[in-house]
Coordinates of C-alpha atoms in Angstrom, one line a residue:
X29 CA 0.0 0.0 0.0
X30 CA 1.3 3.5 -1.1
X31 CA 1.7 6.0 1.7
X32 CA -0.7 8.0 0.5
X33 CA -3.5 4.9 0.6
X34 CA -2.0 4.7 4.0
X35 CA -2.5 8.2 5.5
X36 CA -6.5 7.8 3.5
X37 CA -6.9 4.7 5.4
X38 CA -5.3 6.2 8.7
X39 CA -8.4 8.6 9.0
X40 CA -11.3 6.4 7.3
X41 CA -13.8 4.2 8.7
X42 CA -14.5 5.8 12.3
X43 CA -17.7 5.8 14.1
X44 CA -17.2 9.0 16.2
X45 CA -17.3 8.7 20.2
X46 CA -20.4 9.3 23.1
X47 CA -21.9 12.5 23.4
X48 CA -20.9 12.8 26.8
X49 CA -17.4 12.7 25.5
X50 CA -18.0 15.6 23.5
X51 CA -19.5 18.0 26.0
X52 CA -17.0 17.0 28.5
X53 CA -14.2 17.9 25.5
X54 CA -16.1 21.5 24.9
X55 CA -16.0 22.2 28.8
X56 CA -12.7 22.6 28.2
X57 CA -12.2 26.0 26.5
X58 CA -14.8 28.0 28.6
X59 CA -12.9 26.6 31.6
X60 CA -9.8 27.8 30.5
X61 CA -11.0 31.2 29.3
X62 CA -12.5 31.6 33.0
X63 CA -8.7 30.6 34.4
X64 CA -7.2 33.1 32.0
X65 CA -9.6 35.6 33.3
X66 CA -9.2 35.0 36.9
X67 CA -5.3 34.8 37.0
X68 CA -5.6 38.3 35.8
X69 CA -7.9 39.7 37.8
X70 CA -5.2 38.0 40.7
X71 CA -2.3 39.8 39.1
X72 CA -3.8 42.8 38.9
X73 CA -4.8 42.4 43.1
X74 CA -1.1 41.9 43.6
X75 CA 0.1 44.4 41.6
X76 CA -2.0 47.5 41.5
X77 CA -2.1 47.5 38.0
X78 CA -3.3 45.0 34.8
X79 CA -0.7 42.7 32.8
X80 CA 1.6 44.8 30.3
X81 CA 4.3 42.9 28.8
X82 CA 3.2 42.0 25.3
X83 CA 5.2 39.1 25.4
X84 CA 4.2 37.6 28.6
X85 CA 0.6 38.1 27.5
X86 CA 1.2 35.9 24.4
X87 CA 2.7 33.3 26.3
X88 CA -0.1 33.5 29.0
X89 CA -3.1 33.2 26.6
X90 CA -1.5 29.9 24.9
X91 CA -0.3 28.3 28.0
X92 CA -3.8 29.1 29.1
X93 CA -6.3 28.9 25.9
X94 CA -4.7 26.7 23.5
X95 CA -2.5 24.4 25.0
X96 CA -4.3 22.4 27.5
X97 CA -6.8 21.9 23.9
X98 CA -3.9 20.3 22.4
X99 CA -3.1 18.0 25.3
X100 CA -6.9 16.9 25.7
X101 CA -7.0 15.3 22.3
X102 CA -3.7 14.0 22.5
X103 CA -2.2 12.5 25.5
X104 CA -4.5 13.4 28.4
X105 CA -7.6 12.4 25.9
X106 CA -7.9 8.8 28.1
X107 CA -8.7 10.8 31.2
X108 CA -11.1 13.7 29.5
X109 CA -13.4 13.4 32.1
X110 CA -11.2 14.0 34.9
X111 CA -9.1 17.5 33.0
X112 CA -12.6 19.7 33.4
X113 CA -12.7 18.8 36.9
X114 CA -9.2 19.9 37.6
X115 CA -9.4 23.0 35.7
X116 CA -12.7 24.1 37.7
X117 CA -11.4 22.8 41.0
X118 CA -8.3 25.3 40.0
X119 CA -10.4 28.2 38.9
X120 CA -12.6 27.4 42.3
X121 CA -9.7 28.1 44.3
X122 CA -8.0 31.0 42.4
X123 CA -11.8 32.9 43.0
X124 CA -11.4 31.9 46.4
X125 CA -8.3 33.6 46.8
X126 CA -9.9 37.0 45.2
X127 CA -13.2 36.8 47.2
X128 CA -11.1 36.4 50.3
X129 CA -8.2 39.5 49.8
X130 CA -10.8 41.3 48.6
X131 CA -12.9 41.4 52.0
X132 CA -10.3 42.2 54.1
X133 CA -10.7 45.7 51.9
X134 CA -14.4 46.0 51.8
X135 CA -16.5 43.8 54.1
X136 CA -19.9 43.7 52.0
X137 CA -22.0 40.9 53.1
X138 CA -22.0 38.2 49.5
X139 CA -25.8 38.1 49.5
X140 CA -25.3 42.0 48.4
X141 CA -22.5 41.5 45.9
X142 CA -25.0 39.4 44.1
X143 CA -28.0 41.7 44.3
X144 CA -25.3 44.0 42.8
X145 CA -24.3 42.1 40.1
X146 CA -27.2 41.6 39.2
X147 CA -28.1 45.1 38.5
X148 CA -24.9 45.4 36.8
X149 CA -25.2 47.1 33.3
X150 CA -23.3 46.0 30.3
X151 CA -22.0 47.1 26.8
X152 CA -24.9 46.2 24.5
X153 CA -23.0 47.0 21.2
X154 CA -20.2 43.6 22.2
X155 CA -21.5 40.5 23.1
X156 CA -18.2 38.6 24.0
X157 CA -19.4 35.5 24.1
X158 CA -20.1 35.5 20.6
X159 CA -16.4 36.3 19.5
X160 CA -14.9 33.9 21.7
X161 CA -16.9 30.7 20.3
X162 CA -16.1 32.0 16.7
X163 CA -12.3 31.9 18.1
X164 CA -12.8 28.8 19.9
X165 CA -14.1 26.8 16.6
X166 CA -11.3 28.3 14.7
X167 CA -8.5 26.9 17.2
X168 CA -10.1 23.6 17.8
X169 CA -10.7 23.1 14.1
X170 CA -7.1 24.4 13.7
X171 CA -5.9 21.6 16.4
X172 CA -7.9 18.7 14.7
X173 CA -7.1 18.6 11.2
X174 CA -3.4 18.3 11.7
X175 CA -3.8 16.1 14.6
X176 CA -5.8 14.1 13.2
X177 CA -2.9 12.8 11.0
X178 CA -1.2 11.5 13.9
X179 CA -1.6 8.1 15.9
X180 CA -1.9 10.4 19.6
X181 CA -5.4 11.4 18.1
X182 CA -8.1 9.0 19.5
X183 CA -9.9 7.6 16.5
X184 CA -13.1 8.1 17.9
X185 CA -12.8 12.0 17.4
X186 CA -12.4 11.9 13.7
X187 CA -15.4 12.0 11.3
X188 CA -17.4 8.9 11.2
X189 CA -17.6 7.2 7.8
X190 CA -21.2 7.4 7.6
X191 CA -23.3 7.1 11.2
X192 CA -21.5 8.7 14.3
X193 CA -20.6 11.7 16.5
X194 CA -16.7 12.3 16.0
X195 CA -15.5 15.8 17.2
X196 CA -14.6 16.6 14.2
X197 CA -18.1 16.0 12.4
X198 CA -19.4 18.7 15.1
X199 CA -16.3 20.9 14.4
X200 CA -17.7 21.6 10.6
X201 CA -21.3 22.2 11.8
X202 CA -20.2 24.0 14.3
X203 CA -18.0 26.4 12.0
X204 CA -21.3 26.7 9.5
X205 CA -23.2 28.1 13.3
X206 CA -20.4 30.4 14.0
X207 CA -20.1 32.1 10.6
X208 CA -24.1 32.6 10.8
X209 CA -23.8 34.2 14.2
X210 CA -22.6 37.1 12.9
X211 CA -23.9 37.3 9.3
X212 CA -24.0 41.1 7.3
X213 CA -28.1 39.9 8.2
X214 CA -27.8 39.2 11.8
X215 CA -25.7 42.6 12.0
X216 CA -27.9 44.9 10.2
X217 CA -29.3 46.8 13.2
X218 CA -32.9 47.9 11.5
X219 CA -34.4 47.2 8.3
X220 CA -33.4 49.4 5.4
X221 CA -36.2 51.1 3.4
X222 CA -34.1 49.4 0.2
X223 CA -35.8 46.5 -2.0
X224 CA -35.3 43.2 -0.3
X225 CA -32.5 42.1 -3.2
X226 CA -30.5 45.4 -3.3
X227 CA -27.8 43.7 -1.2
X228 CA -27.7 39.9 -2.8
X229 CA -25.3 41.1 -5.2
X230 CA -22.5 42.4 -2.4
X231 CA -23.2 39.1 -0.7
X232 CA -22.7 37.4 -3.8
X233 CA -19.3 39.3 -4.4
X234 CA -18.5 38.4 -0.7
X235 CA -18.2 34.8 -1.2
X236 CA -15.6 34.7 -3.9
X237 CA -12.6 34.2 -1.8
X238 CA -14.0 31.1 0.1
X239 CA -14.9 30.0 -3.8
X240 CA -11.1 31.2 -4.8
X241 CA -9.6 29.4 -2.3
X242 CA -11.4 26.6 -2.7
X243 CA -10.6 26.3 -6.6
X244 CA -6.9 26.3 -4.8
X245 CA -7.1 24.0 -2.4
X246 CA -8.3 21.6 -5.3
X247 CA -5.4 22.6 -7.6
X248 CA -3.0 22.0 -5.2
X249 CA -4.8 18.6 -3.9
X250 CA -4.4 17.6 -7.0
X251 CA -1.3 18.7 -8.4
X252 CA 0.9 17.0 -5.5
X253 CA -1.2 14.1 -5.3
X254 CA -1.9 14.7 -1.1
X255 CA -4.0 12.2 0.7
X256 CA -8.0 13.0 1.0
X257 CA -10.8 11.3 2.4
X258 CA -13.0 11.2 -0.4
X259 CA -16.6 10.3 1.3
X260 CA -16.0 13.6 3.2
X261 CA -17.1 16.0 0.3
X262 CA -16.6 13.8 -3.0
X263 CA -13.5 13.8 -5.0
X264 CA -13.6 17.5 -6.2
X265 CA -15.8 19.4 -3.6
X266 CA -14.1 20.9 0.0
X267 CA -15.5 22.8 2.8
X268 CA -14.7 26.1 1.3
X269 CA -17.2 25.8 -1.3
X270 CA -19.8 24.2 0.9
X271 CA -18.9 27.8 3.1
X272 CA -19.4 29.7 0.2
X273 CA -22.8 27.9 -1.4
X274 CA -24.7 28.0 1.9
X275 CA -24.2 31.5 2.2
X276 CA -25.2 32.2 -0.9
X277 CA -28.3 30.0 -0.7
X278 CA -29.1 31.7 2.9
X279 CA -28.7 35.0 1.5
X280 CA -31.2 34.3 -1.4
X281 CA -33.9 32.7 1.2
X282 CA -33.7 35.7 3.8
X283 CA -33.8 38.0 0.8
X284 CA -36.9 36.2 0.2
X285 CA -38.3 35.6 3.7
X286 CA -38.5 37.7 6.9
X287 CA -35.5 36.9 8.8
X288 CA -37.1 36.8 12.3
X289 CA -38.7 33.5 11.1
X290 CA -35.4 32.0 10.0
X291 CA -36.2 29.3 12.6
X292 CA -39.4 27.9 10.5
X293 CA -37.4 28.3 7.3
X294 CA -34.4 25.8 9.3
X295 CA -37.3 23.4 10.7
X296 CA -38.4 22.8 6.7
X297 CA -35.5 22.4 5.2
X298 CA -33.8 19.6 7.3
X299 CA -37.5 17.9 8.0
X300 CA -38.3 18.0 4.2
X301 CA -34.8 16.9 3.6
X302 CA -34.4 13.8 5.7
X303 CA -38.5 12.8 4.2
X304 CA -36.8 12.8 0.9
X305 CA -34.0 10.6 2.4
X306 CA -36.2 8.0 3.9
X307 CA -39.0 7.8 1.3
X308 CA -36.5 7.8 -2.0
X309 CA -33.1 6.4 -3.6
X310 CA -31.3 9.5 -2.2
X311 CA -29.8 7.9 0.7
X312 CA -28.9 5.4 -0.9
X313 CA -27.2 7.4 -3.9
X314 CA -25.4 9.6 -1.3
X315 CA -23.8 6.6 0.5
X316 CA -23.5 3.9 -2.5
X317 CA -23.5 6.0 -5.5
X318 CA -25.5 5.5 -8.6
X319 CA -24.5 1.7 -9.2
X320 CA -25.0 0.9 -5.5
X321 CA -20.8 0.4 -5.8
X322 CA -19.9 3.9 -5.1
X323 CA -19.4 4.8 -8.6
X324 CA -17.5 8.2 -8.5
X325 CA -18.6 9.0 -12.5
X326 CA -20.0 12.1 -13.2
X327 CA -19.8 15.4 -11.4
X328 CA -22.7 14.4 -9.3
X329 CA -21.3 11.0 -8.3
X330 CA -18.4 12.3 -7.7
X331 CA -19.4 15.1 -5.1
X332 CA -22.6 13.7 -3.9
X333 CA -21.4 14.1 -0.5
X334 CA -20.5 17.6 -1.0
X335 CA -23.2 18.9 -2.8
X336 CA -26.3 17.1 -1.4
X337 CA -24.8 17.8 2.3
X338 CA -25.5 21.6 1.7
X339 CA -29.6 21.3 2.3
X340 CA -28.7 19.8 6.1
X341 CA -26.4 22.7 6.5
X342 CA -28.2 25.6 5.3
X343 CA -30.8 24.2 8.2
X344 CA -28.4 24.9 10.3
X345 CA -27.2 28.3 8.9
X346 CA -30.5 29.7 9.3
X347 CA -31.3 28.1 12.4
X348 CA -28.1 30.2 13.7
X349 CA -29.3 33.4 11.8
X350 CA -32.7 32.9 14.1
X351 CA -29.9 32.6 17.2
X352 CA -27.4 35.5 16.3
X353 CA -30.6 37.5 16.2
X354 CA -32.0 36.5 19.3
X355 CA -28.5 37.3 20.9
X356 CA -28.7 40.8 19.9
X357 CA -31.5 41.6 21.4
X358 CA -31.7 44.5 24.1
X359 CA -30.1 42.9 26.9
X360 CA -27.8 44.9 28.8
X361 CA -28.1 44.0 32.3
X362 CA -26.3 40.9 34.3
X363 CA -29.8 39.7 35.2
X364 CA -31.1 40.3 31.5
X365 CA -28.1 37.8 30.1
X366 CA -29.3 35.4 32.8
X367 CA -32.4 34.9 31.8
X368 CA -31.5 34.8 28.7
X369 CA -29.0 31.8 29.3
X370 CA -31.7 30.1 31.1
X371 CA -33.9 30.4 27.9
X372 CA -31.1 28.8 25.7
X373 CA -30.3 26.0 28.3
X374 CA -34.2 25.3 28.2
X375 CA -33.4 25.2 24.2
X376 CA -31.0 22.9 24.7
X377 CA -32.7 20.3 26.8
X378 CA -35.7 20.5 24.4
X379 CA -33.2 19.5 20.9
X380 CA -31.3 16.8 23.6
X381 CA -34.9 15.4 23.4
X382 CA -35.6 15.8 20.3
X383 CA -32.3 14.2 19.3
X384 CA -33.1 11.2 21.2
X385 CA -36.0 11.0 19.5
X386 CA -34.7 11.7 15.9
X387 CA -31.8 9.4 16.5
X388 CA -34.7 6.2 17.6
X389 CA -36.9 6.6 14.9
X390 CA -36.1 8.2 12.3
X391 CA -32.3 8.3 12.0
X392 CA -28.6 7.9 13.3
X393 CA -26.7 11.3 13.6
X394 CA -24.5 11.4 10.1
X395 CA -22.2 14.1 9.0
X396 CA -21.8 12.7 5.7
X397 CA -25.5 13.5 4.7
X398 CA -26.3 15.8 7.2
X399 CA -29.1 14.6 7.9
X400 CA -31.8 15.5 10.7
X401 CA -30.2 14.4 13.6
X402 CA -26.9 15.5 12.7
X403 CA -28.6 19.3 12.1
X404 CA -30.5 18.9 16.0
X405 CA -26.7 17.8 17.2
X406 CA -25.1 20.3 15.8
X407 CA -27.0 22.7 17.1
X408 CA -27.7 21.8 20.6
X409 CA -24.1 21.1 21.9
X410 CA -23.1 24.5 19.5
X411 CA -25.8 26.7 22.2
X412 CA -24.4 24.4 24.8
X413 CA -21.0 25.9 24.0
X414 CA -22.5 29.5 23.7
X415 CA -24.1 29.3 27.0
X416 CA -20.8 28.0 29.0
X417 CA -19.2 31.0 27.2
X418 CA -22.1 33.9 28.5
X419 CA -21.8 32.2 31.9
X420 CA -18.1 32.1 31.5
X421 CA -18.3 36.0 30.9
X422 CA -21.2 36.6 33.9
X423 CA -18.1 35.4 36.0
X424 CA -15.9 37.2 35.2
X425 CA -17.5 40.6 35.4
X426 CA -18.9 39.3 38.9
X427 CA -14.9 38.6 39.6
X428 CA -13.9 42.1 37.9
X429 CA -16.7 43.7 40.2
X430 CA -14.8 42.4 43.2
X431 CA -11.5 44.0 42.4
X432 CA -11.4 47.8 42.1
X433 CA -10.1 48.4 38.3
X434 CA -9.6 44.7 37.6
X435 CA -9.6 44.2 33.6
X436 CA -10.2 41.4 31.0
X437 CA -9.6 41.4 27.5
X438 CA -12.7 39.7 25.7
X439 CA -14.6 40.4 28.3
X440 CA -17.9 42.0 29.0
X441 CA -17.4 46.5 29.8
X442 CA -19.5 47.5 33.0
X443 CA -21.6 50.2 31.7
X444 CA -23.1 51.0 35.1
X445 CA -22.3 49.6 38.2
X446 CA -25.5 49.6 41.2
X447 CA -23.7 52.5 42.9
X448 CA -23.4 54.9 39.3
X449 CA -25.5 58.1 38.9
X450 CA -28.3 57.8 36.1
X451 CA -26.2 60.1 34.8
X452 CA -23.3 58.1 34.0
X453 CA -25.5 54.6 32.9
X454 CA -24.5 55.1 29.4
X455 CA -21.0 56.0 29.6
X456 CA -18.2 52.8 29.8
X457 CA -16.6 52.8 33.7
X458 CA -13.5 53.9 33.2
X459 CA -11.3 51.0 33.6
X460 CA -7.5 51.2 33.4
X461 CA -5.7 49.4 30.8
X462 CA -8.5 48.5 29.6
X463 CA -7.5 49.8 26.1
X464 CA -4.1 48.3 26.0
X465 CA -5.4 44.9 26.9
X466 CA -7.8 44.6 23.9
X467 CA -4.3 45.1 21.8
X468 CA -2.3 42.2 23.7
X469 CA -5.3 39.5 23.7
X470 CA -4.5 36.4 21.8
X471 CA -8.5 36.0 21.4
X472 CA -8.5 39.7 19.5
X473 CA -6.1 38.6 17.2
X474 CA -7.4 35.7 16.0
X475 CA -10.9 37.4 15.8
X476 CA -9.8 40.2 13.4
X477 CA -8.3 37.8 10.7
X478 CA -10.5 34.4 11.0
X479 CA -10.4 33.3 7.5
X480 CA -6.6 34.0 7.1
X481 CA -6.0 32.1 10.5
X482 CA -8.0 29.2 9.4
X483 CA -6.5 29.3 5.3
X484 CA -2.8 29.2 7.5
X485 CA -3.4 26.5 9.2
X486 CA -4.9 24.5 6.3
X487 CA -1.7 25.7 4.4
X488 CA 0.6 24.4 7.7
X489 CA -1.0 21.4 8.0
X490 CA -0.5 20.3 4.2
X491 CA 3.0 21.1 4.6
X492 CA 3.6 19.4 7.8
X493 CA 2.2 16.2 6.2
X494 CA 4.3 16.7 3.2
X495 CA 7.5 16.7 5.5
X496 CA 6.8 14.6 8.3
X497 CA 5.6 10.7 8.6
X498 CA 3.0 11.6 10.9
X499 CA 1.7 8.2 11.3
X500 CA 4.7 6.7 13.0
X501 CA 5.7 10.1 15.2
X502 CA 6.4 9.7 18.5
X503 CA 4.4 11.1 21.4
X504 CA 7.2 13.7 22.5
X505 CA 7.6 14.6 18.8
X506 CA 3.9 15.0 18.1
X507 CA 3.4 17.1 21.1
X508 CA 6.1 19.3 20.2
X509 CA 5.0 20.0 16.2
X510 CA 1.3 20.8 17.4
X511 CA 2.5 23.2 19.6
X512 CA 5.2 24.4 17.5
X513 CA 2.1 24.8 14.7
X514 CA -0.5 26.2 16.5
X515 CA 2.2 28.5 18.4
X516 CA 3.3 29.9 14.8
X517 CA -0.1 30.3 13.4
X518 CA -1.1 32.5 16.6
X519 CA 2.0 34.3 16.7
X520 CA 1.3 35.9 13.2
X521 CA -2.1 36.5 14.2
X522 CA -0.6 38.2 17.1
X523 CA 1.9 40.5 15.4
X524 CA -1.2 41.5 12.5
X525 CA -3.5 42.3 15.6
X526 CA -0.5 44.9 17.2
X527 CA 0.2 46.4 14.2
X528 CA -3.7 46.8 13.4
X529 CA -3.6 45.1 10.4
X530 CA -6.8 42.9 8.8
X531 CA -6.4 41.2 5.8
X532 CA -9.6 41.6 4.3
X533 CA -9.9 42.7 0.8
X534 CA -13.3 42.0 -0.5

């Protein structure tokens, strides 16, 4: 067998992992967000004043935010569900340490710090949460498809073949939610007196990079003969053109209908969709071909995967649309946000349900069609993820509260604490260093050049293949390129974000 037939074969034929396993694995990066957050607010107690070396906040954020995510899929992914607890027992105790130096300042009884929070305002024009699970996708998906190619990856988190739950099958819904999220229609603030298709043509004009780079990433596929798994997209289709095609497509339907009832739009397409599959020859045809003997002849045949795929996640696309749009609404007090995570945990025990249902009797959870169940899946753990994140943030501006000019970067702003005038409600609290930490956060970066983050490490990971026999690396090795990797791919995010530069063109 060629190596190349080797390295195919070395990620084919999975049947993901539990979905426990999963949730537990996307604990992770809330937790460590909320450690990053608290050993600030601690170094600020200690010394008077926020952290300022650019360096040291570099090495903070990935010794903090992306490292322990390489670790957990590698080495330490045989005792996942003992990491979380270690990380929150940590966090537990570093908020412990702040509560307590704090009230030898200011004795105010805790029942009071709470009703204060509570009536905490916040910035209503930056929902951090929202950035940080954009970021969060990126870096995970970052840290999967290289790792992937190497044996410390557990099997059970690549894609399944056909039926399964593998981390990375929710890692490409996932990145379909996040791009949604914060859509030119979830953005738009008020509806435009302009005719409903006056701006299809700039979103039509938006999308040609993805197609662009899609058209390379085939060239180049091609051209150096590099492994692919084919029953992912089909033997000419990639993930950059299913980007591109579902924007287009949702762009065209919320042109067409009101974008409040996005939801009802998302509810037909994957129901209608998965009645086609179960009362035709499509599901067959996607998984067998045309001859029942996966016949790749014909542009069709050949990218059934790929193109059929794109009705399951445009469900999803516009389901997020319906999300990114309930996010935004007016909610700029602590016990506002609260609710509202309440609301989307009720949300998420309701599509839990319905998942259990779907996955009974009608059918198993499969990336490759994405079907109905893989559309409930993907959205459920992705406003699982959200909600950690809002509650994540909730925390921290509780924890910032406690400690007199205490700062976060990619954090909430107190527009109004209980104790401000009326006066001063719509004016950001002075906070120092507040503006030199958003220029020295890792999370920033990343955040103002997504696409080019996520086009580098794609680029990286080719070329680390091309170089290095992944399949037979060591664990020492493998530890040491994945870091080196995803250490080089934030470092140039991180020198772009302090010189203020964002490559965006389009």
């Amino acid at each position: 067998m060629s190596h190349k037939h080797l390295k195919e074969d070395f990620v084919s034929n999975f049947n993901g992992t539990s979905l426990l396993e999963i949730s537990l694995g996307l604990s992770l990066a809330p937790l460590c967000l909320l450690c990053r957050g608290l050993l600030l607010v601690l170094y600020h107690l200690h010394c008077g004043k926020p952290l300022s070396s650019r360096k040291c906040s570099l090495l903070l954020d990935f010794l903090v935010l992306v490292s322990p995510l390489v670790f957990s899929c590698t080495v330490l992914s045989s005792v996942l569900f003992v990491v979380p607890a270690i990380i929150a027992a940590f966090c537990a105790g570093t908020f412990s340490k702040i509560y307590s130096q704090r009230k030898h300042e200011i004795r105010v009884p805790f029942r009071q710090l709470v009703r204060d929070f509570q009536e905490t305002y916040l910035d209503p024009e930056y929902i951090p949460a929202v950035t940080v699970f954009r970021v969060y996708i990126n870096v995970l998906t970052s840290i999967s498809i290289l790792a992937v190619d190497f044996p410390q990856y557990p099997r059970r988190y690549a894609k399944a073949e056909t039926y399964g739950t593998g981390v990375m099958d929710f890692g490409v819904g996932a990145f379909i939610f996040s791009n949604a999220l914060v859509c030119p229609e979830v953005r738009q603030k008020s509806d435009v007196t302009q005719p409903k298709f006056s701006s299809l043509a700039r979103q039509f004009f938006s999308v040609w990079p993805l197609i662009f780079l899609g058209i390379g990433r085939l060239l180049s596929v091609k051209s150096i003969d590099y492994h692919e798994h084919t029953s992912e997209y089909g033997v000419h289709w990639n993930f950059f053109f299913t980007l591109a095609f579902v924007r287009l497509a949702a762009s065209l339907l919320l042109a067409i209908f009101p974008k409040n009832k996005s939801w009802i739009v998302a509810i037909n397409l994957a129901v209608l969709y998965q009645l086609i599959l179960n009362t035709t020859s499509l599901k067959m045809f996607i998984l067998h071909g045309s001859n029942g003997r996966d016949s790749r002849v014909g542009f069709l045949n050949a990218n059934r995967e790929g193109l059929l795929s794109l009705f399951g996640y445009l469900a999803i696309y516009m389901a997020s649309v319906q999300v990114g749009l309930c996010l935004l609404k007016c909610r700029n007090s602590v016990k506002g946000w609260m609710e509202a995570a309440c609301f989307l945990l009720l949300t998420v025990l309701l599509l839990f349900l319905l998942l259990h249902v779907s996955q009974a009797y009608v059918d198993p959870v499969s990336r490759r069609m994405a079907n109905l169940s893989y559309c409930i899946w993907v959205l459920a753990h992705c406003l699982t993820f959200l909600v950690w994140f809002v509650m994540t943030d909730l925390t921290l501006v509780f924890t910032k509260l406690l400690v007199k000019g205490a700062c976060v970067p990619c954090c909430w702003n107190v527009i109004k604490s209980p104790h401000t005038s009326k006066k001063q409600k719509t004016q950001v609290l002075p906070i120092e260093g507040e503006g030199k930490l958003s220029h020295i956060c890792l999370i920033s970066a990343i955040n103002k050049n997504q696409l080019l983050f996520f086009l580098l490490a794609n680029i990286m990971t080719g070329a680390v293949n091309i170089l290095i026999d992944t399949i037979h690396s060591k664990t020492a090795y493998t530890l040491c390129i994945l870091h080196l990797y995803m250490f080089f791919n934030c470092l140039i995010m991180y020198i772009l974000h302090a010189k203020n530069i964002v490559l965006k063109f389009w």
